[in-house]
GROMACS .gro file of C-alpha atoms in nm:
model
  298
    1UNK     CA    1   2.302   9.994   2.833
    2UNK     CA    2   2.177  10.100   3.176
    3UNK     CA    3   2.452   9.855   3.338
    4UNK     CA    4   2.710  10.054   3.090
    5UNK     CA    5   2.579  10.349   3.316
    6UNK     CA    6   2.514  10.322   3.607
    7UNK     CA    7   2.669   9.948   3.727
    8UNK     CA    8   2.403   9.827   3.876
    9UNK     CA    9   2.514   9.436   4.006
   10UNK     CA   10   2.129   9.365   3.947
   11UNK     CA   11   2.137   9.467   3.601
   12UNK     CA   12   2.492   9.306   3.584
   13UNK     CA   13   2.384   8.928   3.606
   14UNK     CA   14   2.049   8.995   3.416
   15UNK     CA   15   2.283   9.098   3.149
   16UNK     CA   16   2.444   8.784   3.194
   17UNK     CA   17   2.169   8.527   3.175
   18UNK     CA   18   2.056   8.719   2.879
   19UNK     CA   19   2.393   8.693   2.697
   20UNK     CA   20   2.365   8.380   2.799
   21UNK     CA   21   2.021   8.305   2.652
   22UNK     CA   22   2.086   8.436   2.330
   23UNK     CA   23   2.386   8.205   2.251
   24UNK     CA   24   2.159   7.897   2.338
   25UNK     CA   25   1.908   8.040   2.085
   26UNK     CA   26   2.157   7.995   1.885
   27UNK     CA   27   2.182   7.593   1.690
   28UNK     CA   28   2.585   7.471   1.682
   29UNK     CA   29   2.738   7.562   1.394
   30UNK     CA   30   2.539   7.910   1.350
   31UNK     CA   31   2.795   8.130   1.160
   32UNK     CA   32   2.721   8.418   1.439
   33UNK     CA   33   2.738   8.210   1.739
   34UNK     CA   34   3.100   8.272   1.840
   35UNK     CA   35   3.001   8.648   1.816
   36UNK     CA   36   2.718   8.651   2.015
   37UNK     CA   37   2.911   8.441   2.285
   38UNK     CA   38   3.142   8.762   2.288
   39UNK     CA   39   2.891   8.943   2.475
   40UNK     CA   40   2.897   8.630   2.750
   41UNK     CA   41   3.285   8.651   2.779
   42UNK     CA   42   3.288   9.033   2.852
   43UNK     CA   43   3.017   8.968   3.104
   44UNK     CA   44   3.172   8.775   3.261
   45UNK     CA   45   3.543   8.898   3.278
   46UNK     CA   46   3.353   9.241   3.412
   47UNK     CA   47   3.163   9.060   3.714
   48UNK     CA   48   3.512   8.841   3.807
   49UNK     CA   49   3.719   9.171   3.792
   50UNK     CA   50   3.455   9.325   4.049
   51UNK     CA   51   3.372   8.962   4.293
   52UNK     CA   52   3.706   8.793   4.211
   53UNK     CA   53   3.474   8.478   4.211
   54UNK     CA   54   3.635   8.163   4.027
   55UNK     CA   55   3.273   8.051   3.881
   56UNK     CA   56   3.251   8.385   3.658
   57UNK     CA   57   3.679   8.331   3.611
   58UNK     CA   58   3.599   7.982   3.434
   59UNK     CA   59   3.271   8.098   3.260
   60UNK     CA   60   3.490   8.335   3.106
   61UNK     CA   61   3.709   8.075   3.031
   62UNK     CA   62   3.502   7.846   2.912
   63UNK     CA   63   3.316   8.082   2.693
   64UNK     CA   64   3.627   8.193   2.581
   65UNK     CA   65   3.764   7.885   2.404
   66UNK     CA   66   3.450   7.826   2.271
   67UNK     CA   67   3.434   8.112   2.113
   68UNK     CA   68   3.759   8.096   1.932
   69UNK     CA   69   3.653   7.756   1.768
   70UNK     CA   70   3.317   7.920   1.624
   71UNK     CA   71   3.504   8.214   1.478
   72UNK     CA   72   3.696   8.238   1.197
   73UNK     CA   73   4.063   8.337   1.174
   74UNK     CA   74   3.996   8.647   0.945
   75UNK     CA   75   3.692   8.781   1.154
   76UNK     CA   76   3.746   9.120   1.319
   77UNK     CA   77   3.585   9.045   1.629
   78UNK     CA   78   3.821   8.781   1.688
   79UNK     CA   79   4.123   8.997   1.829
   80UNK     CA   80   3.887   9.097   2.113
   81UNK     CA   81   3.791   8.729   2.207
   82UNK     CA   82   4.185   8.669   2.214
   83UNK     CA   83   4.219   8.922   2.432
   84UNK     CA   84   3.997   8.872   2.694
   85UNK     CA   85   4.047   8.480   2.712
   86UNK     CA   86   4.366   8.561   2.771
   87UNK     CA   87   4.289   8.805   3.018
   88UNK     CA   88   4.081   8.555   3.202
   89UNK     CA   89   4.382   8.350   3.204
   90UNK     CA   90   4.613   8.608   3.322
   91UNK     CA   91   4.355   8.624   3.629
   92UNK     CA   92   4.405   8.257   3.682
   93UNK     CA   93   4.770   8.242   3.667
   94UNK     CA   94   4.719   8.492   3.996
   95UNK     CA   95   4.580   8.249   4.223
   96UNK     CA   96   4.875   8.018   4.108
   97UNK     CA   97   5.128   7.853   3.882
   98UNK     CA   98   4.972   7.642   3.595
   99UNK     CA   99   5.202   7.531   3.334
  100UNK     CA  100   4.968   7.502   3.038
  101UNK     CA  101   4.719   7.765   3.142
  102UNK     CA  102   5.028   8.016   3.135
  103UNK     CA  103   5.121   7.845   2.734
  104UNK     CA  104   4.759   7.895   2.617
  105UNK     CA  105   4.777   8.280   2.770
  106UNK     CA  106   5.075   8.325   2.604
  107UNK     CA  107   4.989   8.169   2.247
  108UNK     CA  108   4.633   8.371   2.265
  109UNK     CA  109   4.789   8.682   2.279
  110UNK     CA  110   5.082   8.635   2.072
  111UNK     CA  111   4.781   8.512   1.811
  112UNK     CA  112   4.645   8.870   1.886
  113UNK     CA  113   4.950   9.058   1.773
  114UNK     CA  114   4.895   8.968   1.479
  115UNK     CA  115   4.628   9.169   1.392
  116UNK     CA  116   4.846   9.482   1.508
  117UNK     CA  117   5.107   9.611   1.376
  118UNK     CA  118   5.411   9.734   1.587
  119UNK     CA  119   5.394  10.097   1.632
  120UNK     CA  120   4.998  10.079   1.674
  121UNK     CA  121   4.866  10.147   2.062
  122UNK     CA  122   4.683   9.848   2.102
  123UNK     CA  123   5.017   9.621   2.021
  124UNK     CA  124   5.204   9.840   2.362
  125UNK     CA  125   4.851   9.703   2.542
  126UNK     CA  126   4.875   9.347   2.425
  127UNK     CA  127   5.255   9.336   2.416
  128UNK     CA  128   5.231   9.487   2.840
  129UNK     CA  129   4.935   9.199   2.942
  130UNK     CA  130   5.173   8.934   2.710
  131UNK     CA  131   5.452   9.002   2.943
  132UNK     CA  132   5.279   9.024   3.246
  133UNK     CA  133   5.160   8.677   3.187
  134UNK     CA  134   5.496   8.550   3.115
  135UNK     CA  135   5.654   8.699   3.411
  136UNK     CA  136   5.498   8.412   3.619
  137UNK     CA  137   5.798   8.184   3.497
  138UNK     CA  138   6.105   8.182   3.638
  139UNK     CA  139   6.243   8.026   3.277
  140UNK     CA  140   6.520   8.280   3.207
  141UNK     CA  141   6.375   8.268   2.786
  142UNK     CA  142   6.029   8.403   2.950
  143UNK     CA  143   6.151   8.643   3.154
  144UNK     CA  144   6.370   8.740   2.878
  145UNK     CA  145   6.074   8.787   2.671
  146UNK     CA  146   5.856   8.927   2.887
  147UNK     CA  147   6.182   9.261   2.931
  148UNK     CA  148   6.146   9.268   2.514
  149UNK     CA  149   5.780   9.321   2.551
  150UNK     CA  150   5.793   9.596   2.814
  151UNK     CA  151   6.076   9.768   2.668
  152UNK     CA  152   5.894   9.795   2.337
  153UNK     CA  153   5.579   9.922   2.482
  154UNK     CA  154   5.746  10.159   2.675
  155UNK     CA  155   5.882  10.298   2.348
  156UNK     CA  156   5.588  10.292   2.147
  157UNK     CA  157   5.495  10.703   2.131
  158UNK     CA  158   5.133  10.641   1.994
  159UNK     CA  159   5.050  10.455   2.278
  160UNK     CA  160   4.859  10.615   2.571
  161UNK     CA  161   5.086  10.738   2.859
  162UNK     CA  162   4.946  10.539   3.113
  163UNK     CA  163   5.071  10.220   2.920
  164UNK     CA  164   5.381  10.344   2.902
  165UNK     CA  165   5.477  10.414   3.201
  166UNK     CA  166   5.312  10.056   3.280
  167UNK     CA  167   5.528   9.921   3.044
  168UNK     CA  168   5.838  10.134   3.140
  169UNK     CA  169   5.790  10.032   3.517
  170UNK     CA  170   5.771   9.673   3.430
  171UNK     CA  171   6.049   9.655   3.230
  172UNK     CA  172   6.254   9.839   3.494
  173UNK     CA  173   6.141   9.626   3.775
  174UNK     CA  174   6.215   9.349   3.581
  175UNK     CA  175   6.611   9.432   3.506
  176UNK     CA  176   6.652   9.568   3.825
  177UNK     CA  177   6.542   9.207   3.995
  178UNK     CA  178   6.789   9.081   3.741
  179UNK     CA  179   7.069   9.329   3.893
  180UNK     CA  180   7.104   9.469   3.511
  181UNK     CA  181   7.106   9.833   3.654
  182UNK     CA  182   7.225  10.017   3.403
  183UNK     CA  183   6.913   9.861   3.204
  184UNK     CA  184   6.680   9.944   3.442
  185UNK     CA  185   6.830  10.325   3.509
  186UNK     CA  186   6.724  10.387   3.164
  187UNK     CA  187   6.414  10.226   3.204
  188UNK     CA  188   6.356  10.416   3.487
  189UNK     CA  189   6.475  10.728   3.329
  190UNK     CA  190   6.204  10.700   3.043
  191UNK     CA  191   5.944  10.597   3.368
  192UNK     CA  192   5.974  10.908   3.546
  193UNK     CA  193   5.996  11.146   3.224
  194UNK     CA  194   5.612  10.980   3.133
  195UNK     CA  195   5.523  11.099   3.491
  196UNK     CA  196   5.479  11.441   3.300
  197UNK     CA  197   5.246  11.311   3.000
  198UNK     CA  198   5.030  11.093   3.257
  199UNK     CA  199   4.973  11.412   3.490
  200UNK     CA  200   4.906  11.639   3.194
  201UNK     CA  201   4.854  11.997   3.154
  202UNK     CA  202   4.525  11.962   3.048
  203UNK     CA  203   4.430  11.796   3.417
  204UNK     CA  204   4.312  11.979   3.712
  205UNK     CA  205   4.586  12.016   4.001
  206UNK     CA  206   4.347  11.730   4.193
  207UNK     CA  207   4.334  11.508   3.902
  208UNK     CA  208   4.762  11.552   3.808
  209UNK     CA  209   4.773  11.460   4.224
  210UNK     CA  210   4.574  11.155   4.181
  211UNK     CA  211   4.704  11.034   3.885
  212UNK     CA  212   5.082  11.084   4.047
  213UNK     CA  213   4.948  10.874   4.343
  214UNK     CA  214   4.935  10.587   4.194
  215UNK     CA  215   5.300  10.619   4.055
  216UNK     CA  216   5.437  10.692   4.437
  217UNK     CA  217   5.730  10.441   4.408
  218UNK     CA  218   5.867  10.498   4.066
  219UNK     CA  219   6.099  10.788   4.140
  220UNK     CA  220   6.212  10.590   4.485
  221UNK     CA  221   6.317  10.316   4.260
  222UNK     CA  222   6.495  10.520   4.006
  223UNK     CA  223   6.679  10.668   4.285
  224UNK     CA  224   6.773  10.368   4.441
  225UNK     CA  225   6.850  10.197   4.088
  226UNK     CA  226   7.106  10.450   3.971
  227UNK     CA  227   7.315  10.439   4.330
  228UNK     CA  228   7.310  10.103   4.274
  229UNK     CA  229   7.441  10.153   3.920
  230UNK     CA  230   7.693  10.377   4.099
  231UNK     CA  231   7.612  10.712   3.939
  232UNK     CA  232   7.490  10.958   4.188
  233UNK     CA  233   7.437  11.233   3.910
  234UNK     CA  234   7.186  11.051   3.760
  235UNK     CA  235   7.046  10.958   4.110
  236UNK     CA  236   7.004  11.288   4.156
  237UNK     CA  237   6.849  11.374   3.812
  238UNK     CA  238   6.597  11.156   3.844
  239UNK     CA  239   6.494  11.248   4.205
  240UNK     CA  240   6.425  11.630   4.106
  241UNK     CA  241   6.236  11.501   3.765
  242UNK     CA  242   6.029  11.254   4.001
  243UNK     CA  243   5.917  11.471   4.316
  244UNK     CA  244   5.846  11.800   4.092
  245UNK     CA  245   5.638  11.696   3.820
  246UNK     CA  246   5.317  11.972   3.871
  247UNK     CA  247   5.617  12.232   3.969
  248UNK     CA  248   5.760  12.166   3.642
  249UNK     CA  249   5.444  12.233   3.453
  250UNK     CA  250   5.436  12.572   3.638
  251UNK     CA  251   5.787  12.643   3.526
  252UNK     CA  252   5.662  12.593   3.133
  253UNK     CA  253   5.358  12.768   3.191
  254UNK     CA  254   5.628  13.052   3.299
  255UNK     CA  255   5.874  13.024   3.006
  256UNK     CA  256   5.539  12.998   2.792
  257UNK     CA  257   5.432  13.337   2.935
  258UNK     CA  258   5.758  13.513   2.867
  259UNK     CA  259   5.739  13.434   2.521
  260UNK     CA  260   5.399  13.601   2.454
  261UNK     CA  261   5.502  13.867   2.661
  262UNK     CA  262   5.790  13.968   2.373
  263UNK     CA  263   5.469  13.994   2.096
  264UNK     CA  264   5.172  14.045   2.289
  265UNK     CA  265   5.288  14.216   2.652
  266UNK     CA  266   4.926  14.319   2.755
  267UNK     CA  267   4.781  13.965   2.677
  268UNK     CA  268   5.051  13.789   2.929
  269UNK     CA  269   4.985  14.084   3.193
  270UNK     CA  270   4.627  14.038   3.211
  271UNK     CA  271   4.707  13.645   3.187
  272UNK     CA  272   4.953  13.674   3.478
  273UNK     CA  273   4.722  13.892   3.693
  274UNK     CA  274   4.440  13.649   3.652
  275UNK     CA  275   4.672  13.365   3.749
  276UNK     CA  276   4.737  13.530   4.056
  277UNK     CA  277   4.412  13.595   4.156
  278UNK     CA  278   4.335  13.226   4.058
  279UNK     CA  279   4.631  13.131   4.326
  280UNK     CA  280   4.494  13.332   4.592
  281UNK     CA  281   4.147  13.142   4.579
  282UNK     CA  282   4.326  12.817   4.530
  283UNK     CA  283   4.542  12.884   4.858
  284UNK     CA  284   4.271  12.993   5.059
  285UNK     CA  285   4.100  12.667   4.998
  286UNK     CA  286   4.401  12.473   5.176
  287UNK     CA  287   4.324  12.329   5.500
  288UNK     CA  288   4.438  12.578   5.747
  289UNK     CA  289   4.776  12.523   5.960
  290UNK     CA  290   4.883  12.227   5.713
  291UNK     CA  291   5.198  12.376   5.469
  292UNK     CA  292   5.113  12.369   5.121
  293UNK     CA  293   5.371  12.311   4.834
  294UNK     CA  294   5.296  12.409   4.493
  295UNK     CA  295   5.445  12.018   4.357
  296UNK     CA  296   5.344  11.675   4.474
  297UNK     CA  297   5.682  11.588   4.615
  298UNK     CA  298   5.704  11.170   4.481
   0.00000   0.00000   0.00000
């Protein structure tokens, strides 16, 4: 719990050796010791993620299969063991090639869809870390496969935005290194509109700039994608949706205000006057002499 809180590497590998001390309590063929060795695999997977070492990589591993032997088909917990074996595996697949390492990923995770349904938000998770792992084959049926997995992601609505446009950036990528550009326009095209959703409303200005941050490229590439695709237009379209995204949520707050303003005008004037006094504050706390745009220009 205190690990959980405060990540503490100390309290990281005593978490560890007692995970691992309570699956060697534990005699073979104990109906719960495939569960407990649950706790090991997520131990480990969190320490490789943060050291990149191959020892905790292979633990996982290791752990991992073992796991999936002890555990019945119908248990609940076994979805999450499928996952992060396969995750682990994913991870190893980075460091290079392996033929049947990259099957095994592949058949772990397809095993996990099963226990989703399409439509659910964990199936756009699996179905993005299924064809990330398949995108390390050049065999045109995986990469094939691993496009159907993005794209369907990318359309799932009850998924979390940042999945996505994960997804949606993937699956663009993909087509465009394909030279299918009037694929990956559209894909692009539903990439930059989830710019909006993963820079919310509900976020401060500072957050909606640091969650746009990370997304830097994607209106670049939409650009570029639809010249290529020979439709300036849309080139352009995409460019102003991109680069404007917090100026765009000012321009709805605006229409939003008009419209109370027809039944409740004193309501939006004392809501407009308090905005502006909330700008003035906000624009004296820019660093002096630098210009300051109200949108994070992508």
């Amino acid at each position: 719990m205190r690990y959980g809180l405060f990540r503490d590497v100390q309290d990281e590998n005593l978490l560890i050796e007692l995970c691992r001390e309570a699956v060697e309590l534990l005699p073979n063929g104990h109906p719960k010791k495939g569960l407990y060795r649950t706790n090991l695999i997520s131990s480990h997977l969190q320490r490789y993620r943060r050291t990149g070492h191959e020892d905790d990589l292979e633990a996982t591993l290791r752990a991992g299969e073992l796991a999936l032997a002890e555990t019945p088909a119908d248990h609940p917990r076994r979805l999450g063991i499928l996952s992060n074996t396969a995750l682990a595996l994913v991870g190893s697949l980075k460091d290079g090639f392996n033929e049947a390492r990259l099957r095994r990923t592949v058949e772990l995770f397809t095993e996990a869809l099963t226990y989703t349904t399409q439509g659910q938000p964990l199936d756009a998770v699996l179905r993005v870390n299924r064809g990330t792992a398949l995108r390390h084959s050049d065999r045109p049926e995986d990469v094939e496969r691993a496009l159907r997995d993005w794209c369907t992601a990318a359309r799932n609505e009850a998924a979390s935005p940042d999945i996505r446009l994960a997804a949606a950036t993937a699956w663009a990528r993909g087509c465009a290194e394909l030279g299918r550009w009037s694929d990956a326009v559209a894909a692009y095209g539903l990439a930059v509109d989830l710019l909006t959703s993963v820079a919310g409303l509900q976020l401060q200005h500072a957050d909606q700039e640091t969650r746009l941050t990370k997304w830097v490229r994607v209106a670049w590439e939409a650009v570029a994608a639809a010249l290529e695709n020979n439709d300036p237009d849309r080139a352009l379209e995409l460019l102003e949706a991109g680069r404007c995204v917090q100026w765009n949520h000012q321009l709805r707050n605006a229409g939003e205000l008009a419209l109370l303003a027809d039944s409740q005008p004193e309501l939006a004037a004392e809501i407009e006057r308090t905005s502006a006094a909330l700008g003035v504050v906000w624009s004296e706390a820019v660093t002096p002499g630098l210009p300051h745009a109200p949108a994070t220009r992508l």
